[in-house]
Amino acid sequence: MTLLHAVAHPAVPDSEADRALPTLIALHGHGAHAQDLLGLGPILAHGRLLMICPQAEFAIEAGYPGFTWFRRGADQQRAPGELDRVSDLLVRFLDEVERRYPVDPERVALLGFSQGGSLAYALALADPGRFAGLAALSTWLAPDVLGAITPHTDVSRLPVLVQHGSHDELISIDKARDACESLRALGVEPEFHEYLMGHQINNESARDLSLWLERVLRLSEDGDARQSG
């Protein structure tokens, strides 16, 4: 595999062991690691999702289990070309994931938190037909991502959830509001939720995220299929 990653696999009956599963790909933020978001697995959609969390390539410092997605230049800013390079790396990772794990390709949602959210925007807006939904949490939509987007007929049909804390001390909630305006200009109508929280996921936002995932990944279809069977 191109990237180290963590996986939470839902419990399924032996009779359904080969069934393709609704899947959530989750991209962590700067300073976190592959297991940072994995704890959401049992909470989201009552643990019915295959959850796959890739880990960023670059350790922040030796001996510290925190990673960042982008190579930094001498000024400690993102090096030129890194957004494209990492986006291509993640596309290859997604291709590998679909070959290796029981992913239902028609029901794949992409989630990104903070720095991971900026990447999630880049991936989903560039190829909206690949994803059943995009969840952008405590993040921003960078101008270079917008500038690189080729108008796509599928983009207006992409369900997008934007969640942000009104007291976010790292990324102003104005960034989320600006992102929503930019999405509307692309023809996307995001679902925006503001919470009384900081740079985090709290119980309320996790509950709303879970309900959104159940809807965009059409989880009610699984229950209907079992009943008809």
Coordinates of N, CA and C in Angstrom, one line a residue:
M1 N 0.8 -1.2 0.0 CA 0.0 0.0 0.0 C 0.9 1.3 0.0
T2 N 0.4 2.3 -0.6 CA 1.2 3.5 -0.7 C 1.3 4.3 0.7
L3 N 0.3 4.1 1.6 CA 0.3 4.8 2.8 C -0.1 3.8 4.0
L4 N 0.6 4.0 5.1 CA 0.2 3.3 6.3 C -1.3 3.8 6.6
H5 N -2.0 2.9 7.2 CA -3.4 3.3 7.5 C -4.0 2.4 8.6
A6 N -5.1 2.8 9.2 CA -5.8 2.1 10.2 C -7.2 1.8 9.7
V7 N -7.7 0.6 10.1 CA -9.0 0.2 9.6 C -9.9 -0.2 10.7
A8 N -11.2 0.2 10.7 CA -12.2 -0.3 11.6 C -13.2 -1.1 10.7
H9 N -13.3 -2.4 10.9 CA -14.2 -3.2 10.1 C -15.5 -3.5 10.9
P10 N -16.7 -3.3 10.4 CA -17.9 -3.6 11.2 C -18.1 -5.1 11.3
A11 N -18.7 -5.4 12.4 CA -19.1 -6.8 12.6 C -20.2 -7.2 11.7
V12 N -20.0 -8.3 10.9 CA -21.1 -8.7 10.0 C -21.2 -10.2 10.1
P13 N -22.4 -10.7 9.9 CA -22.7 -12.2 10.0 C -21.8 -12.9 9.0
D14 N -21.5 -14.2 9.3 CA -20.6 -15.0 8.4 C -21.3 -15.1 7.0
S15 N -22.6 -15.1 7.0 CA -23.3 -15.2 5.7 C -23.1 -14.0 4.8
E16 N -22.7 -12.9 5.4 CA -22.5 -11.6 4.7 C -21.0 -11.2 4.6
A17 N -20.1 -12.1 4.9 CA -18.7 -11.8 5.0 C -18.1 -11.2 3.7
D18 N -18.7 -11.6 2.6 CA -18.2 -11.1 1.3 C -19.0 -9.9 0.7
R19 N -19.9 -9.4 1.5 CA -20.7 -8.3 1.1 C -19.9 -7.0 1.0
A20 N -20.1 -6.2 -0.1 CA -19.4 -4.9 -0.2 C -20.0 -4.0 0.9
L21 N -19.2 -3.2 1.5 CA -19.6 -2.4 2.7 C -19.6 -0.9 2.4
P22 N -20.6 -0.2 2.9 CA -20.5 1.3 2.9 C -19.2 1.7 3.6
T23 N -18.5 2.7 3.1 CA -17.2 3.0 3.5 C -17.0 4.5 3.8
L24 N -16.2 4.8 4.8 CA -15.8 6.1 5.1 C -14.3 6.2 5.1
I25 N -13.8 7.1 4.2 CA -12.3 7.4 4.2 C -12.1 8.7 5.0
A26 N -11.3 8.6 6.0 CA -11.1 9.8 6.9 C -9.7 10.2 7.0
L27 N -9.5 11.5 6.7 CA -8.2 12.1 6.6 C -7.9 13.0 7.8
H28 N -6.9 12.6 8.6 CA -6.7 13.3 9.9 C -6.0 14.7 9.6
G29 N -5.9 15.5 10.7 CA -5.3 16.8 10.6 C -3.8 16.8 10.9
H30 N -3.2 18.0 10.8 CA -1.8 18.2 11.1 C -1.6 17.9 12.6
G31 N -0.5 17.0 12.8 CA -0.1 16.7 14.1 C -0.8 15.4 14.7
A32 N -1.7 14.8 13.9 CA -2.4 13.6 14.3 C -1.8 12.4 13.6
H33 N -2.5 11.3 13.6 CA -2.0 10.1 13.0 C -3.2 9.2 12.6
A34 N -2.9 8.0 12.0 CA -4.0 7.2 11.4 C -5.1 6.8 12.3
Q35 N -4.8 6.7 13.6 CA -5.8 6.2 14.6 C -6.6 7.3 15.2
D36 N -6.2 8.6 14.9 CA -6.8 9.7 15.6 C -8.3 9.8 15.4
L37 N -8.8 9.5 14.2 CA -10.3 9.5 13.9 C -10.9 8.2 14.0
L38 N -10.1 7.1 14.2 CA -10.7 5.8 14.2 C -11.6 5.5 15.3
G39 N -11.5 6.3 16.4 CA -12.4 6.1 17.5 C -13.8 6.5 17.2
L40 N -14.0 7.2 16.1 CA -15.4 7.5 15.7 C -16.1 6.3 15.1
G41 N -15.3 5.3 14.7 CA -15.9 4.1 14.0 C -17.1 3.5 14.7
P42 N -17.1 3.2 16.0 CA -18.3 2.6 16.7 C -19.4 3.6 16.8
I43 N -19.1 4.9 16.7 CA -20.2 5.9 17.0 C -20.9 6.2 15.7
L44 N -20.2 6.3 14.6 CA -20.9 6.8 13.4 C -21.7 5.6 12.8
A45 N -23.0 6.0 12.5 CA -23.9 5.0 11.8 C -23.9 3.7 12.6
H46 N -23.8 3.8 14.0 CA -23.9 2.6 14.8 C -22.9 1.5 14.5
G47 N -21.7 2.0 14.0 CA -20.6 1.0 13.7 C -20.8 0.2 12.5
R48 N -21.7 0.7 11.6 CA -22.0 -0.2 10.4 C -21.1 0.2 9.2
L49 N -20.1 1.1 9.4 CA -19.3 1.5 8.2 C -17.9 0.8 8.3
L50 N -17.4 0.5 7.1 CA -16.0 0.2 7.0 C -15.2 1.5 7.0
M51 N -14.4 1.8 8.0 CA -13.7 3.0 8.1 C -12.2 2.9 7.9
I52 N -11.7 3.6 7.0 CA -10.2 3.5 6.6 C -9.6 4.9 6.8
C53 N -8.5 4.9 7.5 CA -7.9 6.2 7.9 C -6.4 6.1 7.5
P54 N -6.0 6.8 6.4 CA -4.6 6.8 6.0 C -3.8 7.8 6.9
Q55 N -2.5 7.5 7.0 CA -1.6 8.4 7.8 C -0.7 9.2 6.9
A56 N -0.6 10.5 7.2 CA 0.3 11.4 6.5 C 1.7 10.9 6.5
E57 N 2.5 11.3 5.6 CA 3.8 10.8 5.4 C 4.9 11.3 6.4
F58 N 4.7 12.6 6.8 CA 5.8 13.3 7.4 C 5.7 13.5 8.9
A59 N 6.6 12.9 9.7 CA 6.6 13.1 11.1 C 6.9 14.5 11.5
I60 N 6.2 15.1 12.4 CA 6.5 16.5 12.8 C 7.8 16.6 13.5
E61 N 8.2 15.6 14.3 CA 9.5 15.6 14.9 C 9.8 14.1 15.4
A62 N 11.0 13.8 15.5 CA 11.4 12.5 15.9 C 10.9 12.1 17.3
G63 N 10.3 10.9 17.4 CA 9.8 10.4 18.6 C 8.4 10.9 19.0
Y64 N 7.8 11.7 18.2 CA 6.5 12.3 18.4 C 5.5 11.6 17.4
P65 N 4.4 11.0 17.9 CA 3.5 10.3 17.0 C 2.5 11.2 16.3
G66 N 3.0 12.3 15.7 CA 2.2 13.2 15.0 C 2.7 13.4 13.6
F67 N 1.8 13.5 12.6 CA 2.2 13.6 11.2 C 1.5 14.7 10.5
T68 N 2.2 15.2 9.4 CA 1.6 16.2 8.6 C 1.6 15.8 7.1
W69 N 0.6 16.3 6.3 CA 0.4 15.8 5.0 C 1.4 16.4 4.0
F70 N 1.9 17.6 4.2 CA 2.7 18.3 3.2 C 4.1 18.5 3.6
R71 N 5.0 18.3 2.6 CA 6.4 18.6 2.8 C 6.5 20.1 2.9
R72 N 7.4 20.6 3.8 CA 7.6 22.0 4.1 C 8.8 22.5 3.4
G73 N 8.8 23.8 3.0 CA 10.0 24.5 2.5 C 10.8 25.1 3.6
A74 N 11.8 25.8 3.2 CA 12.7 26.5 4.2 C 12.0 27.4 5.1
D75 N 10.9 28.0 4.5 CA 10.1 29.0 5.3 C 9.0 28.3 6.2
Q76 N 9.1 27.0 6.2 CA 8.1 26.2 6.9 C 6.7 26.2 6.3
Q77 N 6.5 26.8 5.2 CA 5.3 26.8 4.5 C 5.2 25.6 3.6
R78 N 4.0 25.3 3.1 CA 3.8 24.1 2.2 C 4.7 24.3 0.9
A79 N 5.5 23.3 0.6 CA 6.3 23.4 -0.6 C 5.5 23.4 -1.9
P80 N 6.0 24.1 -2.9 CA 5.3 24.2 -4.2 C 5.0 22.8 -4.7
G81 N 3.8 22.6 -5.3 CA 3.5 21.3 -5.9 C 3.0 20.3 -4.9
E82 N 3.0 20.6 -3.6 CA 2.6 19.5 -2.7 C 1.1 19.2 -2.7
L83 N 0.3 20.1 -3.0 CA -1.1 19.8 -3.0 C -1.4 18.8 -4.1
D84 N -0.8 19.0 -5.3 CA -1.0 18.0 -6.4 C -0.4 16.7 -6.1
R85 N 0.8 16.7 -5.5 CA 1.5 15.5 -5.2 C 0.7 14.6 -4.2
V86 N 0.3 15.2 -3.1 CA -0.4 14.5 -2.1 C -1.8 14.0 -2.6
S87 N -2.4 14.9 -3.4 CA -3.7 14.5 -4.0 C -3.6 13.3 -4.8
D88 N -2.5 13.2 -5.7 CA -2.3 12.1 -6.5 C -2.0 10.8 -5.7
L89 N -1.2 11.0 -4.6 CA -0.9 9.9 -3.7 C -2.2 9.3 -3.1
L90 N -3.1 10.2 -2.7 CA -4.3 9.7 -2.1 C -5.2 9.1 -3.1
V91 N -5.2 9.5 -4.3 CA -6.0 8.8 -5.4 C -5.5 7.4 -5.6
R92 N -4.2 7.2 -5.6 CA -3.6 5.9 -5.7 C -4.0 5.0 -4.5
F93 N -4.0 5.7 -3.3 CA -4.4 5.0 -2.1 C -5.8 4.5 -2.2
L94 N -6.7 5.3 -2.7 CA -8.1 5.0 -2.8 C -8.3 3.8 -3.8
D95 N -7.5 3.8 -4.9 CA -7.6 2.7 -5.8 C -7.2 1.4 -5.2
E96 N -6.1 1.5 -4.4 CA -5.6 0.3 -3.7 C -6.6 -0.2 -2.6
V97 N -7.2 0.7 -1.9 CA -8.2 0.4 -0.9 C -9.4 -0.4 -1.5
E98 N -9.9 0.1 -2.7 CA -11.0 -0.6 -3.3 C -10.7 -2.0 -3.8
R99 N -9.4 -2.2 -4.1 CA -9.0 -3.6 -4.5 C -8.8 -4.5 -3.3
R100 N -8.3 -3.9 -2.2 CA -7.9 -4.7 -1.0 C -9.0 -5.0 -0.1
Y101 N -9.9 -4.1 0.1 CA -11.0 -4.2 1.1 C -12.4 -4.3 0.5
P102 N -13.3 -4.8 1.3 CA -14.7 -5.0 0.7 C -15.5 -3.7 0.6
V103 N -15.0 -2.8 -0.2 CA -15.6 -1.4 -0.3 C -16.7 -1.5 -1.4
D104 N -17.8 -0.9 -1.0 CA -18.9 -0.7 -2.0 C -18.5 0.6 -2.7
P105 N -18.1 0.6 -4.0 CA -17.6 1.8 -4.7 C -18.8 2.8 -4.9
E106 N -20.0 2.4 -4.8 CA -21.1 3.3 -4.9 C -21.5 4.0 -3.6
R107 N -20.9 3.6 -2.5 CA -21.2 4.1 -1.2 C -19.9 4.4 -0.5
V108 N -19.1 5.4 -1.0 CA -17.9 5.8 -0.3 C -18.0 7.3 0.0
A109 N -17.9 7.6 1.3 CA -17.9 9.0 1.7 C -16.5 9.4 2.1
L110 N -16.1 10.6 1.9 CA -14.8 11.2 2.3 C -15.0 12.2 3.4
L111 N -14.2 12.1 4.4 CA -14.2 13.0 5.5 C -12.8 13.5 5.7
G112 N -12.7 14.8 6.0 CA -11.4 15.4 6.3 C -11.5 16.4 7.5
F113 N -10.6 16.3 8.4 CA -10.6 17.2 9.6 C -9.4 18.1 9.5
S114 N -9.6 19.4 9.6 CA -8.5 20.4 9.6 C -7.7 20.3 8.3
Q115 N -6.4 20.1 8.5 CA -5.5 20.0 7.3 C -6.1 18.9 6.3
G116 N -6.5 17.8 6.9 CA -7.1 16.7 6.1 C -8.4 17.1 5.4
G117 N -9.1 18.1 5.9 CA -10.2 18.6 5.3 C -9.9 19.4 4.0
S118 N -8.8 20.1 4.0 CA -8.4 20.9 2.8 C -8.1 19.9 1.7
L119 N -7.5 18.7 2.1 CA -7.2 17.7 1.0 C -8.5 17.0 0.6
A120 N -9.4 16.8 1.5 CA -10.7 16.2 1.1 C -11.4 17.1 0.1
Y121 N -11.4 18.4 0.4 CA -12.0 19.3 -0.6 C -11.4 19.1 -2.0
A122 N -10.1 19.0 -2.0 CA -9.4 18.9 -3.3 C -9.7 17.6 -4.0
L123 N -9.8 16.5 -3.3 CA -10.1 15.2 -3.9 C -11.5 15.1 -4.4
A124 N -12.5 15.5 -3.5 CA -13.9 15.4 -3.9 C -14.4 16.3 -5.0
L125 N -13.9 17.6 -4.9 CA -14.3 18.5 -6.0 C -13.7 18.2 -7.3
A126 N -12.5 17.6 -7.3 CA -11.9 17.2 -8.6 C -12.5 16.0 -9.2
D127 N -13.1 15.1 -8.4 CA -13.7 13.9 -8.9 C -15.0 13.6 -8.1
P128 N -16.0 14.5 -8.2 CA -17.2 14.3 -7.4 C -18.0 13.0 -7.6
G129 N -17.9 12.5 -8.8 CA -18.6 11.3 -9.1 C -18.1 10.0 -8.3
R130 N -16.9 10.2 -7.7 CA -16.4 9.0 -7.0 C -16.9 8.9 -5.6
F131 N -17.5 9.9 -5.1 CA -17.9 9.9 -3.7 C -19.4 10.2 -3.5
A132 N -19.9 9.5 -2.5 CA -21.3 9.6 -2.2 C -21.5 10.9 -1.3
G133 N -20.5 11.4 -0.8 CA -20.6 12.6 0.1 C -19.2 13.1 0.6
L134 N -19.1 14.3 0.9 CA -17.9 14.9 1.5 C -18.3 15.6 2.8
A135 N -17.5 15.3 3.9 CA -17.7 15.9 5.2 C -16.4 16.7 5.5
A136 N -16.6 18.0 5.6 CA -15.4 18.9 5.8 C -15.6 19.5 7.2
L137 N -14.7 19.0 8.1 CA -14.8 19.4 9.5 C -13.7 20.3 10.0
S138 N -14.0 21.4 10.6 CA -13.0 22.3 11.1 C -11.9 22.6 10.1
T139 N -12.2 23.0 8.9 CA -11.2 23.2 7.9 C -11.5 24.4 7.0
W140 N -10.9 24.5 5.9 CA -11.0 25.6 5.0 C -10.9 25.1 3.5
L141 N -11.4 25.9 2.6 CA -11.3 25.6 1.2 C -10.3 26.6 0.6
A142 N -9.1 26.0 0.3 CA -8.0 26.9 -0.1 C -8.2 27.4 -1.5
P143 N -7.7 28.7 -1.8 CA -7.9 29.3 -3.1 C -7.2 28.4 -4.2
D144 N -6.1 27.8 -3.9 CA -5.4 27.0 -5.0 C -6.2 25.7 -5.3
V145 N -7.0 25.2 -4.3 CA -8.0 24.1 -4.7 C -9.0 24.6 -5.6
L146 N -9.6 25.8 -5.3 CA -10.7 26.3 -6.2 C -10.1 26.6 -7.5
G147 N -8.9 27.2 -7.6 CA -8.3 27.5 -8.9 C -8.0 26.3 -9.8
A148 N -7.8 25.1 -9.1 CA -7.5 23.9 -9.9 C -8.7 23.1 -10.3
I149 N -9.9 23.5 -9.9 CA -11.1 22.8 -10.2 C -11.6 23.0 -11.6
T150 N -11.8 21.9 -12.3 CA -12.3 22.0 -13.7 C -13.9 21.9 -13.5
P151 N -14.6 22.8 -14.1 CA -16.1 22.7 -14.0 C -16.6 21.3 -14.4
H152 N -17.3 20.7 -13.5 CA -17.7 19.3 -13.6 C -19.2 19.2 -13.4
T153 N -19.9 18.4 -14.3 CA -21.3 18.3 -14.2 C -21.8 17.6 -13.0
D154 N -21.0 16.8 -12.4 CA -21.4 16.1 -11.2 C -21.2 16.8 -9.9
V155 N -20.5 18.0 -9.9 CA -20.2 18.6 -8.7 C -21.4 19.1 -8.0
S156 N -22.4 19.6 -8.7 CA -23.6 20.1 -8.0 C -24.4 19.0 -7.3
R157 N -24.2 17.8 -7.7 CA -24.9 16.7 -7.1 C -24.2 16.1 -5.9
L158 N -23.0 16.6 -5.5 CA -22.2 16.1 -4.4 C -22.7 16.6 -3.1
P159 N -23.2 15.7 -2.2 CA -23.6 16.1 -0.9 C -22.4 16.6 -0.1
V160 N -22.4 17.8 0.5 CA -21.3 18.3 1.3 C -21.8 18.7 2.7
L161 N -21.2 18.2 3.7 CA -21.5 18.6 5.1 C -20.3 19.4 5.6
V162 N -20.6 20.6 6.1 CA -19.5 21.5 6.7 C -19.9 21.7 8.1
Q163 N -18.9 21.3 9.0 CA -19.1 21.5 10.4 C -17.9 22.3 11.0
H164 N -18.2 23.3 11.9 CA -17.2 24.1 12.4 C -17.6 24.6 13.8
G165 N -16.6 24.8 14.7 CA -16.8 25.4 16.0 C -16.7 26.9 16.0
S166 N -17.7 27.5 16.7 CA -17.7 29.0 16.7 C -16.5 29.5 17.5
H167 N -15.9 28.7 18.4 CA -14.8 29.1 19.2 C -13.5 28.4 18.7
D168 N -13.4 28.0 17.5 CA -12.2 27.4 16.9 C -11.1 28.3 17.0
E169 N -10.1 27.9 17.8 CA -8.9 28.8 18.1 C -7.8 28.7 17.0
L170 N -7.9 27.7 16.1 CA -6.9 27.5 15.1 C -7.4 27.9 13.7
I171 N -8.6 27.7 13.4 CA -9.2 28.0 12.1 C -10.5 28.8 12.3
S172 N -10.5 30.0 12.0 CA -11.7 30.8 12.2 C -12.9 30.3 11.5
I173 N -14.1 30.4 12.2 CA -15.3 29.9 11.6 C -15.6 30.7 10.3
D174 N -15.0 31.8 10.1 CA -15.2 32.6 8.9 C -14.7 31.8 7.7
K175 N -13.7 30.9 7.9 CA -13.1 30.1 6.8 C -14.2 29.1 6.3
A176 N -15.0 28.6 7.3 CA -16.0 27.6 6.9 C -17.1 28.4 6.2
R177 N -17.5 29.6 6.6 CA -18.5 30.3 6.0 C -18.1 30.7 4.5
D178 N -16.8 31.1 4.4 CA -16.3 31.4 3.1 C -16.3 30.2 2.2
A179 N -16.0 29.0 2.7 CA -16.0 27.8 2.0 C -17.4 27.5 1.4
C180 N -18.4 27.7 2.3 CA -19.8 27.5 1.8 C -20.2 28.4 0.7
E181 N -19.7 29.7 0.8 CA -20.0 30.6 -0.3 C -19.3 30.2 -1.6
S182 N -18.1 29.7 -1.5 CA -17.4 29.2 -2.7 C -18.1 28.0 -3.3
L183 N -18.5 27.1 -2.4 CA -19.2 25.9 -2.9 C -20.5 26.3 -3.6
R184 N -21.2 27.2 -3.1 CA -22.5 27.7 -3.7 C -22.2 28.2 -5.1
A185 N -21.1 28.9 -5.3 CA -20.7 29.5 -6.6 C -20.4 28.4 -7.6
L186 N -20.0 27.2 -7.1 CA -19.8 26.0 -7.9 C -21.0 25.2 -8.2
G187 N -22.1 25.6 -7.6 CA -23.4 24.9 -7.8 C -23.7 23.9 -6.7
V188 N -22.8 23.9 -5.7 CA -23.0 22.9 -4.6 C -23.8 23.6 -3.5
E189 N -24.8 23.0 -2.9 CA -25.5 23.5 -1.7 C -25.1 22.8 -0.5
P190 N -24.1 23.3 0.3 CA -23.6 22.5 1.4 C -24.6 22.6 2.6
E191 N -24.5 21.6 3.4 CA -25.2 21.5 4.7 C -24.3 22.1 5.8
F192 N -24.6 23.2 6.4 CA -23.6 23.8 7.3 C -24.1 23.8 8.7
H193 N -23.3 23.4 9.6 CA -23.6 23.3 11.0 C -22.5 24.0 11.8
E194 N -22.9 24.9 12.7 CA -22.0 25.6 13.6 C -22.3 25.2 15.0
Y195 N -21.2 24.9 15.8 CA -21.3 24.4 17.1 C -20.6 25.3 18.1
L196 N -21.0 25.2 19.3 CA -20.4 25.9 20.4 C -19.2 25.1 20.9
M197 N -18.1 25.1 20.2 CA -16.9 24.3 20.5 C -15.7 24.9 19.8
G198 N -14.6 24.3 20.2 CA -13.3 24.8 19.6 C -12.9 23.9 18.3
H199 N -11.6 23.7 18.2 CA -11.1 22.9 17.1 C -11.2 21.4 17.4
Q200 N -12.4 20.9 17.2 CA -12.7 19.5 17.7 C -13.9 18.9 17.1
I201 N -14.2 17.7 17.4 CA -15.5 17.0 17.1 C -16.1 16.8 18.5
N202 N -17.3 17.3 18.7 CA -17.9 17.0 20.0 C -19.1 16.1 19.8
N203 N -19.8 15.8 20.9 CA -20.9 14.8 20.8 C -22.0 15.3 19.8
E204 N -22.3 16.6 19.9 CA -23.4 17.0 19.0 C -23.0 17.0 17.5
S205 N -21.8 17.4 17.2 CA -21.3 17.3 15.8 C -21.2 15.9 15.3
A206 N -20.7 15.0 16.2 CA -20.6 13.6 15.8 C -22.0 13.0 15.6
R207 N -23.0 13.4 16.4 CA -24.3 12.9 16.1 C -24.9 13.3 14.8
D208 N -24.7 14.6 14.4 CA -25.1 15.1 13.2 C -24.4 14.5 12.0
L209 N -23.1 14.3 12.2 CA -22.3 13.6 11.2 C -22.8 12.2 10.9
S210 N -23.1 11.5 12.0 CA -23.6 10.1 11.9 C -24.9 10.1 11.1
L211 N -25.8 11.0 11.4 CA -27.1 11.0 10.7 C -26.9 11.3 9.2
W212 N -26.0 12.3 8.9 CA -25.7 12.6 7.6 C -25.1 11.4 6.8
L213 N -24.2 10.7 7.4 CA -23.6 9.5 6.8 C -24.7 8.4 6.5
E214 N -25.5 8.2 7.5 CA -26.6 7.2 7.2 C -27.4 7.6 6.0
R215 N -27.6 8.9 5.8 CA -28.5 9.3 4.7 C -27.7 9.2 3.4
V216 N -26.5 9.8 3.3 CA -25.8 9.8 2.0 C -25.3 8.5 1.6
L217 N -25.0 7.6 2.6 CA -24.6 6.2 2.2 C -25.7 5.2 2.1
R218 N -26.9 5.7 2.2 CA -28.1 5.0 2.0 C -28.2 3.7 2.9
L219 N -27.9 3.9 4.2 CA -27.8 2.7 5.1 C -29.1 2.0 5.3
S220 N -30.2 2.7 5.1 CA -31.5 2.1 5.2 C -31.7 1.0 4.2
E221 N -31.0 1.0 3.1 CA -31.1 0.0 2.1 C -30.6 -1.4 2.6
D222 N -29.6 -1.3 3.5 CA -29.1 -2.6 4.0 C -30.1 -3.3 4.9
G223 N -30.8 -2.5 5.7 CA -31.9 -3.1 6.5 C -33.0 -3.7 5.6
D224 N -33.4 -2.9 4.6 CA -34.4 -3.3 3.7 C -34.0 -4.6 3.0
A225 N -32.8 -4.7 2.6 CA -32.3 -5.9 1.9 C -32.3 -7.2 2.8
R226 N -32.0 -7.0 4.1 CA -32.0 -8.1 5.0 C -33.4 -8.6 5.3
Q227 N -34.3 -7.6 5.4 CA -35.7 -8.0 5.6 C -36.3 -8.7 4.5
S228 N -36.0 -8.3 3.2 CA -36.6 -8.9 2.1 C -36.0 -10.3 1.8
G229 N -34.7 -10.5 2.4 CA -34.0 -11.7 2.2 C -34.6 -12.8 3.2

